[in-house]
């Protein structure tokens, strides 16, 4: 992990989370924290507060009445949902300063948002896990890729070519390990640790390609693994998805899901993706 950790050492300023985001995350982990206290901290950052109200009033949540204050948003959505929204909106903006010529940043975030929506919807279908935090887990699962595309463009280009020209089943993280010696899941985990993100998010980022390695939150990791597998496929009919889907069998066992009962989650995520992109990136 040492090499992966070194990747983020000089990126502190470029991809740092706002102090308010870090404080909110710490406060929510404190059982004595109140909704009013969290609302007061968020309100100190006018831009962040405005983004949260925009999201709270969007179809993303589908609330029946308008949310016009941060304190009301915290009360309605709950502390953990607000923490996840603060972290997700702050994280997506933290990476605006990272240039990369190898991939389309728009495509990267489209895939990430779609994965987050799928993970959340699959969590609703899965009776073995709460869906809380699954959206941000899916959203940030590949965050290490952006750092590696920025810092190691030549090596990452070689890794991408290896997946195209090498074995048909070779995945990018495996090519990264062959060429670079570590992969984007390790870099993403190192960043998540440096940001002091909740342990479940760290584990989803670290193990979404190898769900068997998850120790504390195996079901959440399995859901993100399935969501990522779906999001990595082009839009196609459900029957085609089930035929093309590459999912570790362990994940079906852990979640109790099957290829037959994931279709509603896929359809709902597809319906939400355009609106979600407009809310998070405009």
XYZ file of N, CA and C in Angstrom, residues 20 24 37-46 48-49 52 70 74 82-83 86:
60
model
N -15.582 22.198 6.237
C -16.955 21.942 6.657
C -17.327 20.478 6.419
N -18.477 17.913 9.346
C -19.777 17.238 9.321
C -19.603 15.734 9.458
N -26.959 21.202 15.259
C -25.526 21.498 15.241
C -24.938 21.249 13.848
N -25.339 20.158 13.228
C -24.859 19.859 11.875
C -25.356 20.919 10.896
N -26.616 21.305 11.032
C -27.181 22.336 10.164
C -26.438 23.654 10.292
N -26.063 24.008 11.504
C -25.331 25.266 11.725
C -23.964 25.239 11.053
N -23.284 24.098 11.112
C -21.964 23.984 10.492
C -22.080 24.082 8.973
N -23.030 23.370 8.385
C -23.214 23.406 6.929
C -23.561 24.814 6.461
N -24.358 25.516 7.230
C -24.798 26.867 6.849
C -23.648 27.860 6.784
N -22.504 27.508 7.375
C -21.338 28.393 7.319
C -20.721 28.431 5.919
N -21.029 27.423 5.103
C -20.534 27.360 3.723
C -21.720 27.596 2.802
N -21.871 28.826 2.346
C -23.063 29.205 1.581
C -23.201 28.399 0.296
N -21.997 25.361 -0.402
C -22.357 23.982 -0.068
C -23.817 23.895 0.336
N -24.265 24.834 1.160
C -25.663 24.840 1.607
C -26.609 24.954 0.411
N -26.788 21.620 -1.439
C -27.567 20.626 -0.707
C -29.066 20.885 -0.840
N -31.473 24.550 5.592
C -30.590 23.421 5.852
C -31.067 22.638 7.071
N -31.770 18.627 7.101
C -31.143 17.675 8.021
C -32.207 16.877 8.754
N -27.434 13.368 5.087
C -26.829 14.683 4.896
C -25.316 14.569 4.826
N -24.734 13.751 5.703
C -23.278 13.548 5.645
C -22.867 13.021 4.284
N -23.089 15.765 1.679
C -21.981 16.710 1.844
C -20.706 16.118 1.251
